[in-house]
Amino acid sequence: MRRSEVLAEESILCLQKALVSLREIWEVIGIPEDQRLQRTEVVKKHIKDLLDMMIAEEESLKERLIKSIANCQKELATLCRELCVEPFQEEGEPTILQLEKDLRTQVELMRKQKKERKRELKLLQEQDQELCELLCVPRYDIDGEAVPSIEELNQFRQHVAALRETKASRHEEFVALKRQIILCMEELDHTPDTSFERDVVCEDEDAFCLSLENITTLQKLLQQLDMRKSQNEAACEGLRAQIQELWDRLQTPAEEREALAVVMTGSKAKVKKALQSEVDRLEELKRQNMKTVIEAIRAELAKYWDQCFYSQEQRRAFAAYSDEEYTETLLQLHDAEIVRVKSYYEFHKELFEGVRKWEESWRLFLDFERKASDPSRFTNRGGNLLKEEKQRARLQKTLSKLEEELKAQIEAWEQEHSEAFVVNGQRFMEYVAEQWEMFRLEKERAKQERQLKNKKQTEMEMLYGSAPRTPGKRRGLPPSTPGKVRKLNTTVMSNATANSSIRPAFGGTVYHSPVSRLPPSGSKPALTSTCSGKKKMRAALRGADKENLELNGSLLSGGYPSSAPLQRNFSINSVASTYSEFARELSKASRSDATSRVLNSTNLQS
């Protein structure tokens, strides 16, 4: 049994007990039956009215709950539709009171959510309006009266965040542009003369409209100022170069130059004006010192001619160079020529630098070739010969590589400009081939001279016999290799001495004179010629021996006859256009001479 039912039964018992008590009181008092009946009717009516009133109140509560449920359901449906959420569904079969409570709670939550969304929407709209006005862009399209969905709010937030980033980046760009514009204006002594320039320079940074149009206009303004600044700087640099050139030509003392040290830097308008004044003053001095200036220009012109590898014909083409009438017209001709040659040099500077580097390497190569023909280098200590050979090999590679690079660059330049690139009046590769040909001819000439002297020496030995020579003191050599060489030389010389004759390069037999041998007793040989004749003969023989040191092969050292190396060297019968071709042919001709050259040098020294 429910507790409410128990309470109802207790209420009935209380009512019955109260009625019993009333009857007892009425009995004691002696109230008649009719009055008792009336009084009982009053009690009944009173109890009935009370219960009816209570029932009416409860019925009213029921009606209110039902009405509240209906209202909440209606409002909840509207809120769910506005907030774009699923309609509320009550689980199970709740009572009227529980249903009303649940619906009312859900309505309150929905109202709060709606209020939050409306508040955030209003805040985002305010921020969007401020940013759009600053950036000069249209506002975000969203209904301010409707309740936004969560997705719409997220998109709105992202839009406002993007506007903030745009504002930050444009503001940073604006500040940087403004700073550069102010610096350029200060450099140019320029005052803002338009409303836009005044807004940029004078107004508050936060109040400036950061539209794309304004940013683009700022960039164009900065470009214009930079262009003017660059032109000003170029003009000032040109004036400074002109002043420096005039100072050098007029031989202006250092004291006068230091007086203008202040205006020799910067490019402001006052600096440019001061530089122009100095140029005008120096130009006037130049006209007053015509001869000195022209001579200075000629010296500078000669320097640029050398740097441009001008031939004598090209130099003579400028006839005014030798004119002795120092007039204004002559000065103008020299000025025009120096400007032309300077521009020509600057335009081809990279190629001229490459040619200069090749010529330096070529001179160094010739130095190494001269050293290579010196037999005394084999007696050097300290590994100098090895170092020299390494340097020589490295230089050969560098020279070959440099020629190939220059050839490719010059060919590309000639194709681009449709004209020939000349060095000393001829095309560069022809110039290189000519240098190699001259080098080859010089080696052939030197070789033929050595062979001719060797032939004369051999003929003198055939006529007069070989003169004894006291060898000079030998330098210290490494212990291993020289022993072998000395032994080999001794064997060769002994074989040559033991034989009664040797075969010369030109045929026939050479008989040695007894004068060239010492008697067994070790005493001096008897001489049959006069003293003066002996001195002349020995001097001639010493000269021949000195020249014989440079031979590729020697008869006394067991080398090739003179005709053999000549025949090998004449195999280089083509003009070498590059170093690689020349080195390839030269290595074939000189490979077989290396051993005999070393043996010959050692034998002659010993």
Coordinates of C-alpha atoms in Angstrom, one line a residue:
M1 CA 0.0 0.0 0.0
R2 CA 1.2 3.4 -0.9
R3 CA 2.0 5.8 1.8
S4 CA -0.6 8.3 0.4
E5 CA -3.3 5.7 0.8
V6 CA -2.3 5.1 4.4
L7 CA -2.4 8.8 5.0
A8 CA -5.9 8.9 3.5
E9 CA -7.2 6.2 5.8
E10 CA -5.6 8.1 8.7
S11 CA -7.4 11.2 7.6
I12 CA -10.7 9.3 7.6
L13 CA -10.0 7.9 11.1
C14 CA -9.2 11.5 12.3
L15 CA -12.5 12.7 10.7
Q16 CA -14.5 9.9 12.4
K17 CA -12.8 10.5 15.7
A18 CA -13.6 14.3 15.4
L19 CA -17.2 13.5 14.7
V20 CA -17.4 11.2 17.7
S21 CA -15.9 13.9 19.9
L22 CA -18.4 16.4 18.6
R23 CA -21.3 14.1 19.4
E24 CA -20.0 13.6 22.9
I25 CA -19.7 17.3 23.5
W26 CA -23.1 17.8 22.1
E27 CA -24.4 15.1 24.4
V28 CA -22.8 16.6 27.5
I29 CA -24.1 20.0 26.6
G30 CA -27.5 18.7 25.9
I31 CA -28.0 20.0 22.4
P32 CA -31.2 18.8 20.9
E33 CA -31.2 16.4 17.9
D34 CA -32.3 18.9 15.4
Q35 CA -29.5 21.2 16.3
R36 CA -27.1 18.3 16.3
L37 CA -28.3 17.6 12.8
Q38 CA -27.7 21.2 11.7
R39 CA -24.3 21.3 13.3
T40 CA -23.4 18.0 11.6
E41 CA -24.5 19.5 8.2
V42 CA -22.3 22.5 8.9
V43 CA -19.3 20.2 9.5
K44 CA -20.1 18.2 6.4
K45 CA -20.4 21.3 4.3
H46 CA -17.2 22.7 5.7
I47 CA -15.3 19.5 5.0
K48 CA -16.8 19.2 1.5
D49 CA -16.0 22.8 0.6
L50 CA -12.4 22.3 1.8
L51 CA -12.0 19.2 -0.2
D52 CA -13.6 20.7 -3.2
M53 CA -11.3 23.7 -3.0
M54 CA -8.3 21.4 -2.7
I55 CA -9.5 19.4 -5.7
A56 CA -10.0 22.5 -7.7
E57 CA -6.5 23.7 -6.9
E58 CA -5.0 20.5 -7.9
E59 CA -7.0 20.5 -11.1
S60 CA -5.7 24.0 -11.8
L61 CA -2.2 22.8 -11.2
K62 CA -2.7 20.0 -13.7
E63 CA -4.0 22.4 -16.3
R64 CA -1.1 24.7 -15.8
L65 CA 1.3 21.9 -16.1
I66 CA -0.3 20.7 -19.3
K67 CA -0.3 24.3 -20.7
S68 CA 3.3 24.7 -19.7
I69 CA 4.2 21.5 -21.4
A70 CA 2.5 22.7 -24.6
N71 CA 4.3 26.1 -24.5
C72 CA 7.6 24.5 -23.8
Q73 CA 7.2 22.1 -26.6
K74 CA 6.3 24.9 -28.9
E75 CA 9.2 27.1 -27.8
L76 CA 11.6 24.2 -27.8
A77 CA 10.7 23.3 -31.4
T78 CA 11.3 26.9 -32.4
L79 CA 14.7 27.1 -30.6
C80 CA 15.8 23.8 -32.1
R81 CA 14.9 25.1 -35.5
E82 CA 16.7 28.4 -34.9
L83 CA 19.8 26.7 -33.4
C84 CA 19.8 24.1 -36.1
V85 CA 19.7 21.2 -33.6
E86 CA 17.7 18.0 -33.5
P87 CA 14.2 18.3 -31.8
F88 CA 14.0 17.3 -28.1
Q89 CA 12.7 13.8 -27.6
E90 CA 11.6 12.6 -24.1
E91 CA 12.7 9.1 -23.3
G92 CA 10.0 6.7 -21.9
E93 CA 6.5 7.8 -20.7
P94 CA 7.1 10.4 -18.0
T95 CA 4.5 12.0 -15.8
I96 CA 3.1 15.4 -16.5
L97 CA 5.1 17.0 -13.8
Q98 CA 8.4 15.3 -14.9
L99 CA 7.7 16.1 -18.6
E100 CA 7.1 19.8 -17.8
K101 CA 10.3 20.0 -15.7
D102 CA 12.4 18.4 -18.5
L103 CA 10.9 20.5 -21.2
R104 CA 11.4 23.7 -19.1
T105 CA 15.0 22.8 -18.3
Q106 CA 15.7 22.1 -22.0
V107 CA 14.1 25.4 -23.0
E108 CA 16.3 27.3 -20.6
L109 CA 19.4 25.6 -22.0
M110 CA 18.3 26.5 -25.5
R111 CA 17.6 30.1 -24.6
K112 CA 21.0 30.4 -23.0
Q113 CA 22.7 28.9 -26.1
K114 CA 20.7 31.2 -28.4
K115 CA 21.8 34.2 -26.3
E116 CA 25.5 33.2 -26.4
R117 CA 25.4 32.8 -30.2
K118 CA 23.7 36.2 -30.6
R119 CA 26.2 37.8 -28.4
E120 CA 29.2 36.2 -30.2
L121 CA 27.6 37.2 -33.6
K122 CA 27.3 40.8 -32.5
L123 CA 30.9 40.8 -31.3
L124 CA 32.2 39.3 -34.6
Q125 CA 30.1 41.8 -36.6
E126 CA 31.7 44.7 -34.7
Q127 CA 35.2 43.3 -35.3
D128 CA 34.4 42.6 -38.9
Q129 CA 33.1 46.1 -39.4
E130 CA 36.3 47.7 -37.9
L131 CA 38.6 45.5 -39.9
C132 CA 36.7 46.0 -43.1
E133 CA 36.8 49.8 -42.7
L134 CA 40.5 49.7 -42.0
L135 CA 41.3 47.3 -44.9
C136 CA 38.6 48.9 -47.2
V137 CA 37.0 45.5 -48.0
P138 CA 33.2 44.6 -47.9
R139 CA 31.7 43.3 -44.7
Y140 CA 31.0 39.6 -44.1
D141 CA 27.6 38.6 -45.5
I142 CA 25.6 37.1 -42.6
D143 CA 22.1 37.8 -41.2
G144 CA 22.4 39.7 -38.0
E145 CA 18.8 39.0 -36.8
A146 CA 18.8 35.2 -37.2
V147 CA 20.5 32.9 -34.8
P148 CA 23.7 31.6 -36.5
S149 CA 24.6 28.0 -36.5
I150 CA 27.8 26.6 -35.1
E151 CA 29.2 26.2 -38.6
E152 CA 28.3 29.7 -39.6
L153 CA 30.0 31.1 -36.4
N154 CA 33.1 29.0 -37.2
Q155 CA 33.3 30.4 -40.7
F156 CA 32.7 33.9 -39.4
R157 CA 35.5 33.4 -36.8
Q158 CA 37.9 32.2 -39.5
H159 CA 37.0 35.2 -41.7
V160 CA 37.7 37.7 -38.9
A161 CA 41.0 35.9 -38.0
A162 CA 42.0 36.1 -41.7
L163 CA 41.2 39.8 -41.7
R164 CA 43.4 40.2 -38.6
E165 CA 46.3 38.5 -40.3
T166 CA 45.8 40.6 -43.4
K167 CA 45.8 43.7 -41.2
A168 CA 49.0 42.7 -39.4
S169 CA 50.8 41.9 -42.6
R170 CA 49.7 45.0 -44.4
H171 CA 50.5 47.1 -41.3
E172 CA 54.0 45.6 -41.2
E173 CA 54.5 46.3 -44.9
F174 CA 53.1 49.8 -44.5
V175 CA 55.5 50.5 -41.6
A176 CA 58.5 49.2 -43.6
L177 CA 57.5 51.1 -46.7
K178 CA 56.9 54.3 -44.7
R179 CA 60.3 54.0 -43.1
Q180 CA 62.0 53.6 -46.5
I181 CA 60.0 56.4 -48.0
I182 CA 61.0 58.8 -45.2
L183 CA 64.6 57.8 -45.6
C184 CA 64.5 58.4 -49.3
M185 CA 62.8 61.7 -48.8
E186 CA 65.4 62.8 -46.4
E187 CA 68.1 61.6 -48.8
L188 CA 66.6 63.5 -51.6
D189 CA 65.6 66.6 -49.5
H190 CA 62.1 66.0 -50.6
T191 CA 59.1 67.3 -48.7
P192 CA 55.6 65.7 -49.1
D193 CA 53.7 67.7 -51.6
T194 CA 50.6 65.6 -52.1
S195 CA 47.8 64.7 -49.7
F196 CA 48.7 61.0 -49.9
E197 CA 52.3 61.7 -49.1
R198 CA 51.3 63.8 -46.2
D199 CA 49.0 61.1 -44.9
V200 CA 51.8 58.6 -45.1
V201 CA 54.5 60.7 -43.5
C202 CA 52.5 62.8 -41.0
E203 CA 49.4 60.9 -40.0
D204 CA 49.1 58.3 -37.3
E205 CA 50.0 54.8 -38.5
D206 CA 46.9 53.2 -37.0
A207 CA 44.6 55.6 -38.8
F208 CA 46.0 54.9 -42.3
C209 CA 43.8 52.9 -44.6
L210 CA 45.5 49.6 -45.3
S211 CA 43.8 48.9 -48.6
L212 CA 45.5 47.1 -51.4
E213 CA 45.2 50.2 -53.5
N214 CA 47.0 52.2 -50.9
I215 CA 49.7 49.6 -50.4
T216 CA 50.2 49.5 -54.2
T217 CA 50.4 53.2 -54.3
L218 CA 53.0 53.2 -51.5
Q219 CA 55.1 50.7 -53.4
K220 CA 55.0 52.8 -56.6
L221 CA 55.9 55.9 -54.5
L222 CA 58.9 54.0 -53.0
Q223 CA 59.9 52.8 -56.5
Q224 CA 59.8 56.4 -57.8
L225 CA 61.8 57.7 -54.9
D226 CA 64.3 54.8 -55.2
M227 CA 64.7 55.5 -58.9
R228 CA 65.3 59.2 -58.2
K229 CA 67.7 58.2 -55.4
S230 CA 69.5 55.7 -57.7
Q231 CA 69.7 58.4 -60.4
N232 CA 71.0 60.8 -57.9
E233 CA 73.6 58.3 -56.6
A234 CA 74.7 57.5 -60.1
A235 CA 75.0 61.2 -61.0
C236 CA 77.0 61.8 -57.8
E237 CA 79.2 58.8 -58.5
G238 CA 79.7 60.0 -62.0
L239 CA 80.6 63.4 -60.8
R240 CA 83.0 61.9 -58.2
A241 CA 84.7 59.8 -60.9
Q242 CA 84.9 62.8 -63.1
I243 CA 86.4 64.8 -60.2
Q244 CA 88.9 62.0 -59.4
E245 CA 89.8 61.8 -63.1
L246 CA 90.3 65.6 -63.3
W247 CA 92.3 65.6 -60.1
D248 CA 94.6 63.0 -61.5
R249 CA 95.0 64.7 -64.9
L250 CA 95.5 68.1 -63.2
Q251 CA 97.8 66.6 -60.6
T252 CA 95.8 68.2 -57.8
P253 CA 97.6 68.1 -54.5
A254 CA 96.2 66.0 -51.6
E255 CA 95.5 69.1 -49.5
E256 CA 93.0 70.3 -52.0
R257 CA 91.4 66.9 -52.3
E258 CA 91.0 66.5 -48.6
A259 CA 89.1 69.8 -48.5
L260 CA 86.3 68.1 -50.5
A261 CA 86.3 64.9 -48.4
V262 CA 82.9 65.8 -46.9
V263 CA 81.1 65.8 -50.3
M264 CA 82.8 62.7 -51.6
T265 CA 80.2 60.6 -49.8
G266 CA 76.4 60.6 -49.9
S267 CA 74.0 61.7 -52.7
K268 CA 71.9 64.4 -51.2
A269 CA 70.9 67.4 -53.3
K270 CA 73.4 69.7 -51.6
V271 CA 76.2 67.1 -52.1
K272 CA 75.3 66.8 -55.8
K273 CA 75.3 70.6 -56.1
A274 CA 78.8 70.8 -54.4
L275 CA 80.1 68.1 -56.7
Q276 CA 78.8 69.8 -59.8
S277 CA 80.5 73.1 -58.7
E278 CA 83.8 71.2 -58.2
V279 CA 83.5 69.6 -61.7
D280 CA 82.8 73.0 -63.2
R281 CA 85.8 74.5 -61.5
L282 CA 88.1 71.6 -62.6
E283 CA 86.8 71.8 -66.1
E284 CA 87.8 75.4 -66.2
L285 CA 91.3 74.5 -64.9
K286 CA 91.5 71.7 -67.5
R287 CA 90.9 74.2 -70.3
Q288 CA 93.7 76.4 -68.8
N289 CA 96.1 73.4 -68.6
M290 CA 95.3 71.8 -71.9
K291 CA 98.7 70.1 -72.6
T292 CA 99.0 68.5 -69.1
V293 CA 95.5 67.1 -69.3
I294 CA 95.9 65.7 -72.8
E295 CA 99.2 64.0 -71.8
A296 CA 97.5 62.5 -68.8
I297 CA 94.7 61.2 -71.0
R298 CA 97.2 59.7 -73.4
A299 CA 98.9 57.9 -70.6
E300 CA 95.6 56.5 -69.4
L301 CA 94.6 55.7 -73.0
A302 CA 97.8 53.7 -73.5
K303 CA 97.1 51.8 -70.3
Y304 CA 93.6 50.9 -71.6
W305 CA 95.0 49.9 -75.0
D306 CA 97.4 47.5 -73.3
Q307 CA 94.5 46.1 -71.2
C308 CA 92.4 45.7 -74.4
F309 CA 95.4 44.1 -76.3
Y310 CA 95.3 46.7 -79.1
S311 CA 97.6 46.1 -82.0
Q312 CA 99.9 48.9 -83.3
E313 CA 97.5 49.3 -86.3
Q314 CA 94.6 49.8 -84.0
R315 CA 96.6 52.3 -81.9
R316 CA 97.7 54.2 -85.0
A317 CA 94.1 54.5 -86.1
F318 CA 93.6 57.2 -83.5
A319 CA 95.6 59.8 -85.3
A320 CA 95.0 62.5 -82.7
Y321 CA 97.3 60.6 -80.3
S322 CA 100.4 62.0 -82.1
D323 CA 99.0 65.5 -82.7
E324 CA 101.1 68.2 -80.9
E325 CA 98.6 71.0 -81.3
Y326 CA 96.9 71.1 -77.9
T327 CA 93.5 72.6 -78.6
E328 CA 90.0 72.2 -77.2
T329 CA 89.1 70.0 -80.2
L330 CA 92.1 67.7 -79.5
L331 CA 91.0 67.4 -75.9
Q332 CA 87.5 66.5 -77.0
L333 CA 88.8 63.9 -79.4
H334 CA 90.9 62.4 -76.6
D335 CA 87.9 62.5 -74.2
A336 CA 85.7 60.7 -76.7
E337 CA 88.4 58.1 -77.4
I338 CA 89.0 57.4 -73.7
V339 CA 85.3 57.0 -73.1
R340 CA 85.0 54.6 -76.0
V341 CA 88.0 52.5 -75.0
K342 CA 86.8 52.4 -71.4
S343 CA 83.3 51.2 -72.4
Y344 CA 84.9 48.7 -74.7
Y345 CA 87.1 47.4 -71.9
E346 CA 84.2 47.2 -69.4
F347 CA 82.0 45.5 -71.9
H348 CA 84.6 42.8 -72.7
K349 CA 86.3 42.8 -69.2
E350 CA 85.6 39.2 -68.5
L351 CA 87.2 38.1 -71.8
F352 CA 90.2 40.4 -71.4
E353 CA 90.8 39.1 -67.9
G354 CA 90.7 35.6 -69.3
V355 CA 93.2 36.5 -72.0
R356 CA 95.5 38.2 -69.5
K357 CA 95.4 35.1 -67.3
W358 CA 96.3 33.0 -70.3
E359 CA 99.2 35.3 -71.2
E360 CA 100.5 35.1 -67.6
S361 CA 100.2 31.3 -67.7
W362 CA 101.9 31.3 -71.1
R363 CA 104.9 33.3 -69.8
L364 CA 105.1 31.0 -66.8
F365 CA 105.0 28.0 -69.2
L366 CA 107.9 29.5 -71.2
D367 CA 109.9 30.0 -68.0
F368 CA 109.4 26.3 -67.1
E369 CA 110.4 25.3 -70.6
R370 CA 113.6 27.3 -70.3
K371 CA 114.4 25.8 -66.9
A372 CA 113.7 22.3 -68.4
S373 CA 116.5 22.8 -70.9
D374 CA 119.0 23.6 -68.2
P375 CA 121.0 20.4 -67.2
S376 CA 122.1 22.0 -63.9
R377 CA 118.6 21.6 -62.5
F378 CA 119.3 17.8 -62.1
T379 CA 122.0 18.6 -59.5
N380 CA 119.6 20.6 -57.3
R381 CA 118.9 19.4 -53.8
G382 CA 115.8 19.7 -51.6
G383 CA 113.4 18.1 -54.1
N384 CA 113.3 21.3 -56.2
L385 CA 113.2 19.3 -59.4
L386 CA 110.2 17.3 -58.2
K387 CA 108.4 20.5 -57.1
E388 CA 109.2 22.1 -60.5
E389 CA 107.9 19.1 -62.4
K390 CA 104.7 19.1 -60.4
Q391 CA 104.2 22.8 -61.0
R392 CA 104.9 22.3 -64.6
A393 CA 102.3 19.5 -64.9
R394 CA 99.8 21.6 -63.0
L395 CA 100.5 24.6 -65.3
Q396 CA 100.0 22.4 -68.4
K397 CA 96.6 21.3 -67.3
T398 CA 95.6 24.9 -66.3
L399 CA 96.8 26.3 -69.7
S400 CA 94.9 23.7 -71.7
K401 CA 91.7 24.1 -69.6
L402 CA 92.0 27.9 -69.9
E403 CA 92.4 27.8 -73.6
E404 CA 89.3 25.6 -73.9
E405 CA 87.2 27.9 -71.7
L406 CA 88.3 31.0 -73.5
K407 CA 87.6 29.3 -76.9
A408 CA 84.0 28.5 -75.8
Q409 CA 83.4 32.0 -74.3
I410 CA 84.8 33.8 -77.4
E411 CA 82.8 31.6 -79.8
A412 CA 79.6 32.3 -77.8
W413 CA 80.4 36.0 -77.7
E414 CA 81.1 36.1 -81.5
Q415 CA 77.9 34.3 -82.2
E416 CA 76.0 36.8 -80.0
H417 CA 77.6 39.9 -81.4
S418 CA 78.3 38.8 -84.9
E419 CA 81.8 40.1 -84.9
A420 CA 85.3 38.8 -84.3
F421 CA 87.0 39.1 -80.9
V422 CA 90.6 40.3 -81.7
V423 CA 93.7 40.3 -79.5
N424 CA 96.7 42.3 -80.9
G425 CA 94.9 42.7 -84.2
Q426 CA 94.0 39.1 -84.8
R427 CA 91.5 36.5 -83.6
F428 CA 92.4 35.1 -80.2
M429 CA 92.6 31.4 -81.2
E430 CA 94.8 32.4 -84.2
Y431 CA 96.9 34.4 -81.8
V432 CA 97.2 31.3 -79.5
A433 CA 98.1 29.1 -82.5
E434 CA 100.7 31.6 -83.6
Q435 CA 102.3 31.6 -80.1
W436 CA 102.5 27.8 -80.1
E437 CA 103.9 27.8 -83.6
M438 CA 106.5 30.4 -82.6
F439 CA 107.4 28.3 -79.6
R440 CA 107.7 25.2 -81.8
L441 CA 109.9 27.0 -84.3
E442 CA 112.1 28.4 -81.5
K443 CA 112.6 24.9 -80.1
E444 CA 113.5 23.6 -83.6
R445 CA 115.9 26.5 -84.1
A446 CA 117.6 25.9 -80.8
K447 CA 117.8 22.2 -81.5
Q448 CA 119.4 22.8 -84.9
E449 CA 121.9 25.2 -83.4
R450 CA 122.8 22.6 -80.8
Q451 CA 123.2 20.0 -83.5
L452 CA 125.3 22.3 -85.6
K453 CA 127.6 23.1 -82.7
N454 CA 127.8 19.4 -81.8
K455 CA 128.7 18.6 -85.4
K456 CA 131.5 21.3 -85.3
Q457 CA 132.8 19.9 -82.1
T458 CA 132.8 16.4 -83.5
E459 CA 134.7 17.6 -86.6
M460 CA 137.2 19.3 -84.4
E461 CA 137.7 16.1 -82.3
M462 CA 138.2 14.2 -85.6
L463 CA 140.8 16.7 -86.6
Y464 CA 142.6 17.5 -83.3
G465 CA 141.4 14.8 -80.9
S466 CA 139.4 15.3 -77.7
A467 CA 141.0 17.6 -75.1
P468 CA 141.2 16.3 -71.5
R469 CA 138.9 18.2 -69.2
T470 CA 139.2 18.4 -65.5
P471 CA 135.6 18.0 -64.2
G472 CA 134.4 20.6 -61.6
K473 CA 133.4 19.6 -58.2
R474 CA 130.2 17.7 -58.2
R475 CA 127.4 18.6 -55.9
G476 CA 126.2 16.1 -53.5
L477 CA 123.6 13.7 -55.0
P478 CA 121.3 11.2 -53.4
P479 CA 123.1 7.9 -52.5
S480 CA 121.0 5.4 -54.5
T481 CA 120.3 6.6 -58.0
P482 CA 123.6 8.4 -58.8
G483 CA 125.5 5.2 -58.0
K484 CA 123.7 3.4 -60.8
V485 CA 124.1 6.4 -63.2
R486 CA 127.8 6.7 -62.3
K487 CA 128.3 3.0 -63.0
L488 CA 126.4 3.2 -66.2
N489 CA 128.4 6.2 -67.3
T490 CA 131.7 4.5 -66.4
T491 CA 130.7 1.5 -68.5
V492 CA 129.8 3.6 -71.4
M493 CA 132.9 5.7 -71.2
S494 CA 135.1 2.7 -70.8
N495 CA 133.5 1.1 -73.8
A496 CA 133.9 4.2 -75.8
T497 CA 137.6 4.5 -74.7
A498 CA 138.4 0.8 -75.3
N499 CA 137.1 0.9 -78.8
S500 CA 139.6 2.3 -81.3
S501 CA 136.9 4.2 -83.1
I502 CA 133.3 5.3 -82.9
R503 CA 130.8 6.0 -85.7
P504 CA 129.9 9.7 -86.0
A505 CA 126.5 11.0 -86.9
F506 CA 127.4 11.8 -90.5
G507 CA 129.2 8.5 -91.3
G508 CA 132.8 7.4 -91.3
T509 CA 135.0 6.5 -88.4
V510 CA 136.4 8.9 -85.8
Y511 CA 139.9 7.9 -84.6
H512 CA 140.8 9.2 -81.2
S513 CA 144.1 11.0 -80.9
P514 CA 146.6 9.7 -78.3
V515 CA 146.4 13.1 -76.7
S516 CA 143.0 12.3 -75.2
R517 CA 144.5 9.3 -73.2
L518 CA 146.9 9.4 -70.3
P519 CA 150.0 7.1 -70.3
P520 CA 150.0 4.2 -67.9
S521 CA 152.5 6.0 -65.7
G522 CA 150.0 8.7 -65.0
S523 CA 152.4 11.4 -66.3
K524 CA 151.2 14.2 -68.6
P525 CA 151.0 13.4 -72.3
A526 CA 153.6 14.8 -74.7
L527 CA 152.1 17.7 -76.6
T528 CA 153.1 18.4 -80.1
S529 CA 151.2 21.6 -80.7
T530 CA 152.2 25.1 -79.6
C531 CA 150.9 26.7 -76.4
S532 CA 148.7 29.3 -78.2
G533 CA 147.2 26.6 -80.4
K534 CA 146.4 24.5 -77.4
K535 CA 144.7 27.4 -75.6
K536 CA 142.6 28.2 -78.6
M537 CA 141.7 24.5 -79.1
R538 CA 140.7 24.0 -75.5
A539 CA 138.7 27.2 -75.4
A540 CA 136.8 26.0 -78.5
L541 CA 136.3 22.6 -77.0
R542 CA 135.1 24.0 -73.7
G543 CA 132.5 26.2 -75.6
A544 CA 131.5 23.1 -77.5
D545 CA 131.2 21.1 -74.3
K546 CA 129.1 23.8 -72.7
E547 CA 126.7 23.7 -75.7
N548 CA 126.8 19.9 -75.7
L549 CA 125.3 19.9 -72.2
E550 CA 122.0 20.8 -73.8
L551 CA 121.9 18.0 -76.3
N552 CA 119.1 15.5 -76.2
G553 CA 121.6 12.7 -76.9
S554 CA 125.5 12.5 -77.0
L555 CA 127.8 10.4 -78.9
L556 CA 130.1 10.0 -75.9
S557 CA 127.3 9.0 -73.6
G558 CA 126.0 6.4 -76.0
G559 CA 122.9 8.4 -77.1
Y560 CA 121.3 8.6 -80.5
P561 CA 123.1 10.1 -83.5
S562 CA 122.3 13.7 -84.3
S563 CA 120.1 12.7 -87.1
A564 CA 117.7 10.6 -85.0
P565 CA 116.3 13.3 -82.7
L566 CA 116.1 15.7 -85.6
Q567 CA 114.0 13.2 -87.4
R568 CA 111.7 12.7 -84.4
N569 CA 111.3 16.4 -83.7
F570 CA 110.3 17.1 -87.3
S571 CA 107.3 14.8 -86.8
I572 CA 105.6 17.9 -85.3
N573 CA 104.7 19.2 -88.7
S574 CA 101.4 20.8 -88.0
V575 CA 100.6 24.1 -86.3
A576 CA 99.3 23.4 -82.8
S577 CA 96.2 25.4 -82.2
T578 CA 95.8 24.4 -78.6
Y579 CA 98.0 23.3 -75.8
S580 CA 96.6 19.8 -75.7
E581 CA 97.5 19.1 -79.3
F582 CA 100.9 20.6 -78.9
A583 CA 101.6 18.6 -75.7
R584 CA 100.5 15.4 -77.3
E585 CA 102.8 15.8 -80.3
L586 CA 105.7 17.1 -78.2
S587 CA 105.4 14.2 -75.7
K588 CA 105.9 11.7 -78.5
A589 CA 109.0 13.4 -79.7
S590 CA 110.6 13.9 -76.3
R591 CA 109.7 10.7 -74.5
S592 CA 112.6 8.7 -76.0
D593 CA 115.1 11.5 -75.3
A594 CA 114.5 11.7 -71.5
T595 CA 116.9 8.9 -70.5
S596 CA 119.7 9.9 -72.8
R597 CA 119.4 13.5 -71.7
V598 CA 119.9 12.5 -68.0
L599 CA 122.8 10.2 -68.8
N600 CA 124.4 12.8 -71.0
S601 CA 124.2 15.4 -68.3
T602 CA 125.7 13.1 -65.7
N603 CA 128.5 11.8 -67.9
L604 CA 129.6 15.3 -69.0
Q605 CA 129.6 16.5 -65.4
S606 CA 131.6 13.5 -64.2

